[in-house]
Amino acid sequence: MNLAIKSIYAQLEAANIDGLLISLPANISYLTEINSRDAYLLVSKKENIYFADSRYTQELKKNLNQAFTLEKINGSVFKLIADTFGRLGLKRVGFEERYLVCGEYKNIKKELKKAIDLIPTHSLVEGLREIKTPAELQKIRKATRITIDALRFIRDFISPGRKEIEVAAELERFIRYRGAATSAFNIIVASGPNSSFPHHITSQRKIKNNEPVLIDIGVDYLGYKSDLTRVFFLGTMETILEKIYNIVLKAQQEAIKKIKPGVRINKIDKAARRYIAQRGYGRFFCHNLGHGIGLEVHEEPNISAREENRLRPAMVFSIEPGIYLPNRFGVRIEDLVLVTPEGVELLSDNLDK
Amino acid sequence: MNLAIKSIYAQLEAANIDGLLISLPANISYLTEINSRDAYLLVSKKENIYFADSRYTQELKKNLNQAFTLEKINGSVFKLIADTFGRLGLKRVGFEERYLVCGEYKNIKKELKKAIDLIPTHSLVEGLREIKTPAELQKIRKATRITIDALRFIRDFISPGRKEIEVAAELERFIRYRGAATSAFNIIVASGPNSSFPHHITSQRKIKNNEPVLIDIGVDYLGYKSDLTRVFFLGTMETILEKIYNIVLKAQQEAIKKIKPGVRINKIDKAARRYIAQRGYGRFFCHNLGHGIGLEVHEEPNISAREENRLRPAMVFSIEPGIYLPNRFGVRIEDLVLVTPEGVELLSDNLDK
């Protein structure tokens, strides 16, 4: 039985809940330590049950840890889940309110034969996932390493006349040869004015000389994600672009130097936001400063101006201030940091910016 | 105002509902004809409103059709949505029960200031999406074309000593040079015994001589998806493998020749399943025969033994029987078909199998 499961048991006991139905794939992957899709997991002291259909059962028989019983889905998964609650004699079963859809909730509820309460829960597993174990950190470091190598490699490929999508093509190829299973999200290659859209969709646009090319890339290494952004410049850099770049870079440094255990998370966001606002570009920094990363690209903690929680050692998140001048250009610089007992470690330290 | 929106209005009127809150990205993309993420869409005769946050508003101002009002999310999206229901004087608002999560439902409900009923709805938009327009078909054809080219291209690359992930790397690169935005799902490259897992995760395994290599690949072309599977053979083919291959191929043909408007969908599934079962491999065909495809890789109609609905012209779906012999090998052959007024068109006709 792994520590995470024991911690869930303790949390359930404190909430007077005797089982937890988990539906978020990343949460299931975290607890079972296998790559999970299309599954449900019931965690309870009586029995931990992994529900999967016949597409997956052969692999699961081989890979599923013996702390979990494999239950094959034949017919309605909702009836199976409801019957299982009954069979185990559960009275109060938690579910993940942020991930279970209304229709599934209703279907399970309908199939319950006994008086069983379904209790909404929040972040029971996500809360554990905020604090990375050494084994998790190792995978995040490797994912980050591959991403750094990819960004170094692509620098020489980017040139006037290349399409954005061709740059993405080469990156997608490169990361797999370096051991990544896949990209963690659609790689963003945003050239010239396209860089002014924070979530640009990589297009067929040809890169021109004397313009910025923003690349936002992450990879999946054994389930763990990375996420880095750099802006490259071709030819001569406009003065305004250089000015903006330096503001974003300095804003990032202002945020990073505030990071240590015990600091309120909103202070980190505010440090970068204040710096940018003081230089007159506040309204062009239109997103949060960062996000936790691990089994998901975006997970807790959210590094936002509204987050009151405090930093704790072994949290890993992105710091990515940006300034976007509509229809002109955008600059975002994104690194990953680890909160250490003493302060902060920049995981993407050896990548130029 | 596009036809799809008008059709939604008519469906809402029939159900005595005066607004529909849409949360499935593909449904929003379908109605707005732009690539949508992280958004909500309210469709009502009073006003159609697109809710998006500041990361997307700049692009949306340029691209959003004037049938929709853009509403920028500042603070709680749930309060904004609830207030909008009130402002428009809506009394009964539908939501997508299969996509709205319990927590969001609860948050919207909590913010409602007037007595507004939230009504669960099913497949209002998905039902429309089943029948492809000529413009949609054109994109699916192009996505399929790129995928066919990719499978032809990769045949020469596959050789003993190559890793599965390297094959995926070359495919990921190739499709983008041919105009795809991205792969539609993680490309499956399953060599030797790995092919016996229907949903194998492409690994670092090196391909060996005299074994099958199953490749399941789809691409995204302007939002529309493709999905094809082929099995390649290196060196000499075991007799049993050849036998299984021919059974799967024949089962696929049995299914395809049944396809025409008016036929019950389960008949299609059963035709392939019966053929495989009669040859003694029924229990090794462990998934549905196929699935609809369009803006999503898996959408309606589901081509399963339980689907009672009838085929209609302009439906597009996969036909993908498979036989998986545990820990030995698996064979799946997947093509895309279009239901025509007269019968069926094989969209991936010119790809060898």
XYZ file of C-alpha atoms in Angstrom:
706
model
C 0.000 0.000 0.000
C 1.579 3.280 -0.978
C 1.737 6.359 1.214
C -0.684 8.307 -0.949
C -3.446 5.732 -0.457
C -2.833 5.774 3.299
C -3.114 9.531 3.276
C -6.423 9.311 1.385
C -7.705 6.847 3.992
C -6.821 9.321 6.728
C -8.534 12.194 4.914
C -11.661 10.086 4.344
C -11.768 9.076 7.992
C -11.513 12.711 9.065
C -14.467 13.539 6.809
C -16.444 10.519 8.012
C -16.470 9.097 4.476
C -15.917 5.390 3.901
C -15.022 5.391 0.204
C -13.879 7.751 -2.540
C -14.792 7.379 -6.195
C -12.059 8.915 -8.319
C -12.639 9.840 -11.941
C -9.839 12.259 -12.885
C -7.331 10.185 -14.893
C -4.329 11.988 -13.384
C -5.569 11.242 -9.869
C -6.020 7.570 -10.723
C -2.578 7.477 -12.326
C -1.082 9.078 -9.221
C -2.544 6.556 -6.795
C -1.981 3.459 -8.932
C 1.335 4.568 -10.432
C 0.246 3.431 -13.883
C -0.870 5.511 -16.855
C -4.675 5.447 -16.498
C -7.395 6.309 -19.004
C -11.115 5.565 -19.276
C -11.148 4.182 -15.739
C -12.725 4.765 -12.342
C -11.033 4.038 -9.047
C -12.744 3.351 -5.748
C -10.524 3.832 -2.719
C -11.808 2.438 0.556
C -10.409 0.565 3.527
C -12.607 -2.383 2.597
C -11.073 -2.736 -0.853
C -9.523 -0.557 -3.546
C -11.147 -1.283 -6.883
C -10.019 -0.321 -10.367
C -12.836 -0.340 -12.951
C -11.740 -0.797 -16.568
C -13.162 -2.209 -19.768
C -11.889 -5.035 -21.928
C -9.623 -2.794 -24.000
C -7.364 -2.407 -20.979
C -7.785 -5.510 -18.836
C -4.995 -7.545 -20.389
C -2.405 -4.835 -19.665
C -3.841 -4.153 -16.225
C -3.606 -7.776 -15.154
C 0.124 -7.441 -15.737
C 0.712 -3.979 -14.346
C -1.825 -3.226 -11.633
C -0.368 -3.192 -8.136
C -1.898 -5.770 -5.805
C -3.245 -3.060 -3.542
C -6.014 -2.764 -6.170
C -8.602 -5.242 -7.358
C -9.334 -5.144 -11.072
C -13.054 -5.078 -11.862
C -13.901 -5.537 -15.508
C -16.700 -3.387 -16.886
C -19.337 -5.403 -18.749
C -22.450 -3.440 -19.527
C -23.229 -0.368 -17.404
C -20.261 0.962 -15.482
C -22.647 2.998 -13.319
C -24.579 -0.056 -12.190
C -21.287 -1.824 -11.502
C -20.030 1.071 -9.405
C -23.321 1.399 -7.500
C -23.465 -2.358 -6.878
C -19.882 -2.288 -5.645
C -20.720 0.429 -3.101
C -23.513 -1.833 -1.891
C -21.434 -5.004 -1.857
C -18.757 -3.327 0.276
C -21.379 -1.962 2.633
C -20.317 1.652 2.119
C -22.611 4.303 3.599
C -21.027 7.605 2.635
C -19.030 7.698 -0.579
C -17.116 10.753 -1.722
C -16.856 11.782 -5.355
C -14.807 14.425 -7.151
C -17.219 17.267 -7.707
C -14.877 19.035 -10.125
C -14.520 16.028 -12.437
C -17.636 13.867 -12.246
C -20.162 15.071 -14.812
C -23.811 15.553 -13.873
C -24.995 12.667 -16.048
C -22.639 10.145 -14.452
C -23.572 11.310 -10.976
C -27.245 10.862 -11.808
C -26.701 7.416 -13.315
C -24.783 6.163 -10.284
C -27.360 7.669 -7.918
C -30.160 5.948 -9.840
C -28.501 2.535 -9.582
C -27.944 2.685 -5.818
C -30.067 0.028 -4.132
C -29.420 1.090 -0.552
C -29.357 4.433 1.184
C -25.858 5.550 0.304
C -24.894 9.210 0.503
C -22.754 10.637 -2.266
C -20.576 13.370 -0.797
C -18.872 16.040 -2.917
C -15.129 16.284 -2.216
C -12.416 18.631 -3.410
C -8.719 18.203 -4.055
C -8.193 15.176 -1.812
C -5.770 13.688 -4.320
C -4.765 16.958 -5.997
C -3.667 18.244 -2.595
C -1.231 15.344 -2.258
C -0.024 15.837 -5.813
C 1.089 19.396 -5.013
C 4.032 18.055 -3.047
C 6.324 16.067 -5.325
C 8.135 12.930 -4.197
C 11.784 12.440 -5.182
C 10.683 9.880 -7.809
C 8.269 12.370 -9.333
C 10.859 15.127 -9.296
C 13.267 12.937 -11.190
C 10.741 12.500 -13.990
C 9.917 16.215 -14.096
C 13.637 16.991 -14.266
C 14.038 14.603 -17.174
C 11.007 16.069 -18.984
C 12.469 19.544 -18.448
C 15.878 18.400 -19.695
C 14.363 17.097 -22.947
C 12.482 20.376 -23.406
C 15.606 22.456 -22.870
C 17.443 20.339 -25.440
C 14.565 20.767 -27.878
C 14.596 24.554 -27.531
C 18.377 24.625 -28.066
C 18.070 22.344 -31.084
C 15.336 24.384 -32.732
C 17.206 27.669 -32.540
C 19.262 26.790 -35.606
C 16.247 25.517 -37.524
C 14.186 28.687 -37.226
C 14.783 30.927 -40.197
C 12.843 33.233 -42.502
C 10.563 31.270 -44.846
C 9.983 28.379 -42.456
C 6.383 27.831 -41.469
C 5.371 27.816 -37.815
C 3.984 24.301 -38.234
C 7.309 23.077 -39.632
C 9.048 24.287 -36.500
C 6.485 22.349 -34.447
C 7.031 19.288 -36.696
C 10.754 19.245 -35.984
C 10.180 19.701 -32.255
C 7.615 16.887 -32.152
C 10.128 14.596 -33.829
C 13.085 15.674 -31.684
C 11.461 15.131 -28.289
C 10.519 11.542 -29.099
C 14.064 10.659 -30.125
C 15.117 12.057 -26.756
C 12.758 9.750 -24.882
C 9.537 11.722 -24.461
C 6.320 9.774 -25.025
C 4.605 12.769 -26.577
C 4.302 16.533 -26.335
C 2.390 17.606 -23.249
C 0.120 19.940 -25.263
C -0.003 21.308 -28.793
C 3.334 23.046 -29.156
C 2.819 26.778 -29.699
C 4.964 28.358 -32.392
C 3.828 31.965 -32.765
C 5.687 34.246 -35.140
C 5.464 38.012 -35.503
C 1.970 39.319 -34.685
C 0.810 35.789 -33.830
C 2.934 36.021 -30.685
C 0.460 38.608 -29.391
C -2.144 35.849 -28.864
C -1.295 34.102 -25.561
C -2.851 30.837 -26.809
C -2.047 31.051 -30.506
C -2.718 27.921 -32.554
C 0.405 27.054 -34.530
C -0.344 27.914 -38.140
C 0.923 27.696 -41.698
C 2.311 31.241 -41.426
C 5.835 31.722 -42.751
C 8.322 33.265 -40.368
C 9.779 36.568 -41.563
C 13.031 38.264 -40.822
C 13.224 40.805 -37.996
C 10.412 39.300 -35.992
C 10.031 37.393 -32.750
C 9.136 33.684 -32.660
C 7.561 32.545 -29.413
C 7.761 28.835 -28.633
C 5.812 27.273 -25.772
C 6.594 23.575 -25.438
C 6.193 20.795 -22.916
C 6.761 17.055 -23.049
C 5.494 13.944 -21.319
C 8.147 11.742 -19.762
C 6.733 8.662 -18.030
C 3.534 10.591 -17.391
C 5.202 13.725 -15.998
C 5.056 17.019 -17.838
C 7.285 19.994 -18.538
C 6.364 23.444 -19.854
C 8.807 26.138 -21.020
C 8.503 29.230 -23.197
C 11.202 31.156 -24.998
C 11.106 33.934 -27.570
C 13.667 33.865 -30.371
C 14.495 36.858 -32.524
C 15.418 36.866 -36.177
C 17.499 39.628 -37.672
C 17.320 42.978 -35.939
C 15.285 43.471 -32.790
C 13.008 46.514 -32.644
C 13.786 48.810 -29.704
C 10.302 48.421 -28.237
C 10.626 44.637 -28.407
C 13.902 44.732 -26.540
C 12.371 47.005 -23.924
C 9.358 44.700 -23.429
C 11.565 41.631 -23.309
C 13.653 43.110 -20.533
C 10.569 44.102 -18.538
C 9.181 40.559 -18.747
C 12.537 39.064 -17.819
C 12.915 41.370 -14.846
C 9.329 40.717 -13.741
C 10.074 37.012 -13.778
C 13.169 37.551 -11.643
C 11.165 39.658 -9.180
C 8.727 36.781 -8.764
C 11.331 34.047 -8.526
C 13.326 35.783 -5.826
C 10.253 35.896 -3.571
C 9.816 32.114 -3.683
C 10.424 30.208 -0.451
C 8.371 28.034 1.886
C 5.751 29.944 3.873
C 5.248 32.784 1.405
C 1.674 33.387 0.265
C 1.298 32.374 -3.381
C -0.467 35.593 -4.381
C 2.667 37.508 -3.335
C 4.593 35.771 -6.092
C 2.044 36.699 -8.711
C 1.826 40.242 -7.400
C 5.581 40.753 -7.478
C 5.690 40.169 -11.235
C 2.410 41.953 -11.883
C 3.457 45.037 -9.929
C 6.754 45.281 -11.785
C 5.005 45.147 -15.158
C 2.265 47.574 -14.059
C 4.785 50.123 -12.798
C 6.293 50.233 -16.279
C 2.872 50.918 -17.783
C 2.107 47.508 -19.265
C -0.182 46.100 -16.576
C -3.189 45.681 -18.814
C -1.143 43.692 -21.327
C -0.320 40.939 -18.795
C -3.647 39.171 -19.081
C -3.161 35.777 -17.427
C -1.984 34.210 -14.180
C 1.711 34.131 -13.418
C 1.952 30.351 -13.384
C 0.580 26.934 -12.559
C 1.584 23.759 -10.793
C 2.824 20.958 -13.033
C 3.280 17.207 -12.658
C 1.024 14.494 -14.031
C -0.977 17.325 -15.568
C 0.385 20.373 -17.356
C -1.897 22.551 -15.257
C -2.462 21.397 -11.709
C -2.402 22.848 -8.203
C -1.090 25.215 -6.995
C -2.414 27.938 -9.238
C 0.048 30.850 -9.116
C -2.495 33.636 -9.224
C -3.269 36.942 -7.533
C -6.177 35.266 -5.730
C -4.335 32.283 -4.255
C -4.038 32.721 -0.483
C -2.291 29.433 0.282
C 1.357 29.343 1.190
C 4.273 27.782 -0.631
C 5.561 24.484 0.683
C 8.776 22.591 -0.107
C 8.618 20.248 -3.120
C 5.986 22.247 -4.965
C 6.807 22.578 -8.665
C 5.270 25.258 -10.870
C 5.799 27.550 -13.814
C 6.611 31.255 -13.638
C 5.542 32.815 -16.909
C 4.874 36.524 -17.053
C 3.957 37.926 -20.449
C 3.198 41.193 -22.189
C 1.035 41.072 -25.321
C 0.681 44.159 -27.502
C -2.411 43.464 -29.610
C -1.667 42.663 -33.251
C 1.963 43.680 -32.814
C 3.814 41.061 -30.779
C 3.922 39.272 -27.460
C 6.680 38.192 -25.114
C 6.341 35.430 -22.533
C 9.188 33.822 -20.636
C 8.348 30.616 -18.831
C 10.528 28.574 -16.507
C 9.833 25.818 -14.021
C 10.770 26.191 -10.388
C 10.982 23.864 -7.415
C 10.361 25.160 -3.892
C 13.242 23.922 -1.733
C 13.461 23.952 2.072
C 15.728 27.021 1.767
C 14.083 28.819 -1.144
C 13.897 28.012 -4.805
C 15.624 26.010 -7.504
C 15.198 27.005 -11.147
C 14.690 23.652 -12.902
C 15.336 25.173 -16.327
C 18.337 27.128 -15.122
C 20.755 26.270 -17.881
C 18.571 27.488 -20.730
C 19.509 30.956 -21.998
C 17.030 33.759 -22.001
C -27.145 32.872 -38.359
C -26.074 29.395 -39.392
C -28.426 26.474 -39.910
C -27.118 24.607 -36.899
C -28.083 27.424 -34.542
C -31.537 27.598 -36.094
C -31.911 23.873 -35.593
C -30.929 24.240 -31.933
C -33.554 26.976 -31.532
C -36.187 24.609 -32.948
C -35.110 21.789 -30.623
C -35.172 24.109 -27.622
C -38.624 25.364 -28.518
C -39.912 21.802 -28.813
C -38.575 21.065 -25.334
C -39.961 24.324 -23.941
C -36.449 25.493 -23.073
C -35.438 29.088 -23.698
C -31.651 28.793 -23.592
C -28.915 26.160 -23.815
C -25.598 26.375 -21.993
C -22.975 24.468 -23.971
C -19.722 23.351 -22.408
C -18.313 20.647 -24.703
C -15.552 22.373 -26.733
C -16.397 20.425 -29.914
C -20.037 21.502 -29.670
C -19.008 25.127 -29.244
C -16.581 24.825 -32.163
C -19.329 23.316 -34.300
C -21.815 26.107 -33.683
C -19.357 28.995 -33.873
C -17.168 27.514 -36.604
C -14.022 28.498 -34.730
C -11.630 26.348 -32.743
C -12.917 26.767 -29.180
C -11.291 25.980 -25.861
C -11.905 26.995 -22.247
C -15.195 28.608 -23.223
C -18.930 28.400 -22.554
C -21.596 29.189 -25.090
C -25.155 30.231 -24.346
C -27.542 29.760 -27.252
C -30.905 31.471 -26.961
C -33.243 33.403 -29.202
C -32.666 36.454 -27.015
C -28.929 36.450 -27.628
C -26.130 33.978 -28.289
C -23.267 34.622 -25.903
C -19.699 33.327 -26.007
C -17.934 33.431 -22.618
C -14.140 33.542 -22.755
C -11.304 34.852 -20.634
C -8.669 37.419 -21.488
C -6.262 34.874 -22.992
C -8.636 34.479 -25.931
C -10.547 37.740 -26.276
C -8.162 39.434 -28.708
C -8.429 36.562 -31.217
C -12.170 36.246 -30.673
C -12.830 39.890 -31.425
C -11.337 39.219 -34.840
C -12.831 35.807 -35.549
C -16.140 35.457 -33.750
C -19.134 35.528 -36.061
C -21.542 38.378 -35.353
C -24.317 35.947 -34.480
C -22.510 35.703 -31.117
C -21.815 38.320 -28.465
C -18.443 38.018 -26.783
C -18.644 38.229 -22.993
C -15.305 38.522 -21.245
C -14.893 36.523 -18.056
C -13.594 38.633 -15.169
C -13.797 36.881 -11.833
C -16.309 34.051 -11.437
C -17.514 32.596 -14.731
C -20.387 30.931 -12.864
C -21.698 34.206 -11.493
C -21.379 35.742 -14.956
C -23.314 32.870 -16.534
C -26.015 32.958 -13.849
C -26.334 36.749 -14.109
C -26.602 36.454 -17.891
C -29.506 33.992 -17.567
C -31.199 36.557 -15.341
C -30.436 39.540 -17.565
C -31.945 37.787 -20.594
C -35.013 36.808 -18.597
C -34.543 33.076 -19.231
C -36.781 30.732 -17.225
C -35.733 27.251 -18.295
C -32.121 26.787 -19.370
C -30.794 23.511 -20.715
C -27.308 22.225 -19.944
C -25.300 19.293 -21.289
C -25.629 16.639 -18.637
C -22.855 14.527 -20.129
C -20.289 17.323 -20.072
C -21.081 19.764 -17.283
C -19.369 18.609 -14.096
C -21.246 18.520 -10.793
C -19.206 21.336 -9.259
C -19.919 23.735 -12.113
C -23.615 22.895 -12.053
C -23.697 23.604 -8.321
C -21.804 26.876 -8.686
C -24.127 28.165 -11.402
C -27.190 27.047 -9.426
C -25.905 28.868 -6.345
C -25.434 32.137 -8.237
C -28.932 32.193 -9.752
C -30.855 35.136 -8.310
C -34.224 34.259 -9.808
C -36.168 31.036 -10.102
C -34.553 29.572 -13.177
C -34.800 25.862 -13.912
C -31.711 24.073 -15.155
C -32.790 21.260 -17.465
C -30.549 18.323 -18.380
C -30.278 17.808 -22.139
C -28.632 15.153 -24.291
C -27.021 15.235 -27.708
C -28.797 18.338 -29.003
C -25.631 19.457 -30.782
C -24.047 16.003 -31.101
C -27.145 14.874 -32.972
C -26.593 17.563 -35.581
C -22.910 16.736 -35.785
C -23.708 13.154 -36.848
C -24.727 14.374 -40.287
C -21.770 16.012 -41.996
C -22.123 19.051 -44.249
C -20.193 19.168 -47.534
C -17.730 21.629 -45.972
C -17.104 19.256 -43.069
C -16.713 16.303 -45.402
C -14.094 18.153 -47.363
C -12.002 18.602 -44.224
C -12.435 14.986 -43.165
C -11.379 13.881 -46.653
C -8.276 16.031 -46.443
C -7.437 14.720 -42.952
C -7.869 11.169 -44.271
C -5.703 11.930 -47.296
C -2.848 13.142 -45.067
C -3.161 10.020 -42.930
C -3.052 7.721 -45.951
C 0.069 9.498 -47.179
C 1.635 9.159 -43.737
C 0.996 5.413 -43.623
C 2.476 5.001 -47.086
C 5.488 7.092 -46.162
C 6.199 5.182 -42.971
C 6.220 1.758 -44.615
C 9.760 2.281 -45.828
C 10.936 3.670 -42.517
C 9.847 0.711 -40.406
C 12.680 -1.763 -40.049
C 14.193 -4.053 -37.430
C 16.035 -2.059 -34.771
C 13.841 1.033 -35.012
C 12.011 1.941 -31.828
C 8.230 2.282 -31.816
C 8.576 5.862 -30.597
C 10.882 6.704 -33.507
C 8.215 5.565 -35.931
C 5.752 7.841 -34.134
C 8.304 10.692 -34.257
C 8.586 10.458 -38.045
C 4.814 10.305 -38.439
C 4.305 13.322 -36.172
C 6.753 15.280 -38.294
C 5.352 14.097 -41.638
C 1.717 14.994 -41.004
C 2.553 18.583 -40.127
C 4.534 19.106 -43.329
C 1.433 17.854 -45.127
C -0.775 20.457 -43.501
C -2.167 18.798 -40.376
C -2.280 20.965 -37.259
C -1.484 18.036 -35.003
C -2.114 14.332 -34.532
C -5.670 13.635 -33.420
C -4.521 11.371 -30.562
C -1.273 9.790 -29.430
C -0.207 7.762 -32.434
C -0.142 4.056 -31.555
C 2.867 2.127 -32.806
C 2.612 -1.389 -31.388
C 5.195 -3.965 -32.410
C 5.157 -7.726 -31.859
C 3.357 -8.667 -28.640
C 2.545 -5.005 -27.959
C 0.039 -5.211 -30.803
C -2.054 -7.492 -28.613
C -2.998 -4.488 -26.425
C -5.809 -2.600 -28.198
C -4.725 0.689 -26.569
C -0.981 0.163 -26.369
C 1.075 3.202 -25.387
C 3.853 3.679 -27.949
C 7.066 2.630 -26.216
C 10.844 2.511 -26.516
C 10.644 -1.121 -27.704
C 12.774 -1.970 -30.714
C 10.974 -3.559 -33.639
C 12.228 -7.046 -34.527
C 12.203 -8.963 -37.749
C 9.300 -11.315 -38.506
C 6.785 -9.443 -36.408
C 3.733 -7.297 -37.015
C 3.732 -3.541 -36.416
C 0.302 -2.061 -35.823
C -0.073 1.666 -36.464
C -3.186 3.576 -35.438
C -2.994 7.197 -36.521
C -5.287 10.175 -36.980
C -4.678 13.827 -37.720
C -6.416 17.142 -37.165
C -7.050 19.200 -40.271
C -8.812 22.503 -39.557
C -10.424 20.904 -36.527
C -11.589 17.729 -38.282
C -10.144 14.351 -37.459
C -9.151 11.164 -39.225
C -8.413 7.712 -37.774
C -6.892 4.766 -39.633
C -5.143 1.578 -38.581
C -2.878 -0.673 -40.579
C -0.670 -3.607 -39.632
C 2.689 -3.958 -41.360
C 4.705 -7.136 -41.415
C 8.458 -7.460 -41.343
C 10.189 -10.478 -42.803
C 8.200 -13.691 -42.840
C 4.613 -13.798 -41.658
C 3.619 -16.630 -39.325
C 0.778 -18.762 -40.702
C -1.493 -17.989 -37.759
C -0.913 -14.271 -38.269
C -1.881 -14.511 -41.906
C -4.990 -16.451 -40.970
C -6.034 -13.885 -38.350
C -5.310 -11.028 -40.706
C -7.579 -12.467 -43.347
C -10.379 -13.057 -40.845
C -10.220 -9.439 -39.682
C -10.118 -8.189 -43.249
C -13.085 -10.307 -44.263
C -15.016 -9.286 -41.130
C -14.468 -5.658 -42.068
C -15.776 -6.322 -45.581
C -18.836 -8.088 -44.170
C -19.618 -4.991 -42.113
C -18.944 -2.487 -44.864
C -21.181 -4.203 -47.380
C -24.134 -3.885 -45.000
C -23.826 -0.105 -44.800
C -26.610 1.943 -46.339
C -29.209 4.432 -45.132
C -31.954 2.900 -43.014
C -29.956 -0.043 -41.682
C -29.845 -0.423 -37.908
C -26.339 0.363 -36.644
C -26.109 -2.754 -34.480
C -26.485 -4.853 -37.642
C -23.194 -3.462 -38.887
C -21.398 -4.354 -35.678
C -23.019 -7.767 -35.584
C -22.014 -8.592 -39.161
C -18.323 -8.267 -38.308
C -18.702 -9.828 -34.871
C -20.573 -12.837 -36.203
C -17.962 -13.474 -38.865
C -15.158 -13.426 -36.299
C -17.116 -15.531 -33.799
C -17.929 -18.185 -36.403
C -14.193 -18.643 -36.934
C -13.677 -19.126 -33.201
C -12.143 -15.782 -32.292
C -15.203 -14.009 -30.870
C -13.772 -13.486 -27.415
C -10.663 -11.861 -28.856
C -12.651 -9.041 -30.497
C -13.089 -7.014 -27.327
C -14.259 -3.570 -28.446
C -16.936 -1.890 -30.527
C -16.722 -2.069 -34.294
C -16.364 1.658 -34.771
C -17.224 5.228 -33.889
C -18.386 8.412 -35.514
C -15.668 10.944 -36.314
C -15.589 14.648 -37.087
C -14.618 17.449 -34.721
C -13.888 14.704 -32.210
C -12.096 11.432 -32.859
C -14.884 9.604 -31.070
C -18.347 11.031 -31.533
C -21.825 9.819 -32.423
C -22.861 7.456 -33.856
C -21.274 4.707 -31.810
C -21.006 1.613 -34.033
C -21.794 -0.964 -31.364
C -23.913 -4.064 -30.870
C -26.256 -2.008 -28.635
C -26.939 0.888 -31.012
C -30.532 0.665 -32.256
C -30.532 3.845 -34.347
C -30.455 3.679 -38.122
C -27.814 4.862 -40.531
C -28.458 8.128 -42.325
C -26.729 9.682 -45.332
C -23.652 11.824 -44.538
C -22.732 9.933 -41.385
C -18.990 9.288 -41.184
C -17.493 6.614 -38.961
C -14.716 4.081 -38.543
C -15.009 0.346 -39.146
C -12.267 -1.328 -37.148
C -12.620 -4.974 -36.234
C -9.696 -6.504 -34.360
C -8.501 -9.797 -32.964
C -6.044 -9.707 -30.079
C -4.300 -12.897 -28.959
C -3.002 -12.087 -25.455
C 0.758 -11.600 -25.275
C 1.193 -12.884 -28.836
C -0.056 -10.294 -31.309
C -3.071 -8.301 -32.413
C -4.533 -7.309 -35.747
C -6.859 -4.364 -36.270
C -7.815 -2.884 -39.624
C -9.495 0.497 -39.500
C -10.996 2.497 -42.339
C -13.325 5.472 -42.499
C -16.623 5.255 -44.323
C -19.226 7.742 -45.446
C -22.884 6.750 -45.696
C -24.111 7.888 -49.116
C -27.721 8.100 -50.331
C -27.123 4.834 -52.218
C -24.897 2.977 -49.792
C -21.350 3.557 -48.685
C -18.133 5.218 -49.742
C -14.816 4.019 -48.329
C -12.967 7.271 -47.598
C -9.658 5.466 -47.236
C -10.210 3.358 -50.321
C -6.878 3.826 -51.967
C -4.795 2.619 -49.039
C -3.608 -0.973 -49.371
C -4.485 -3.567 -46.814
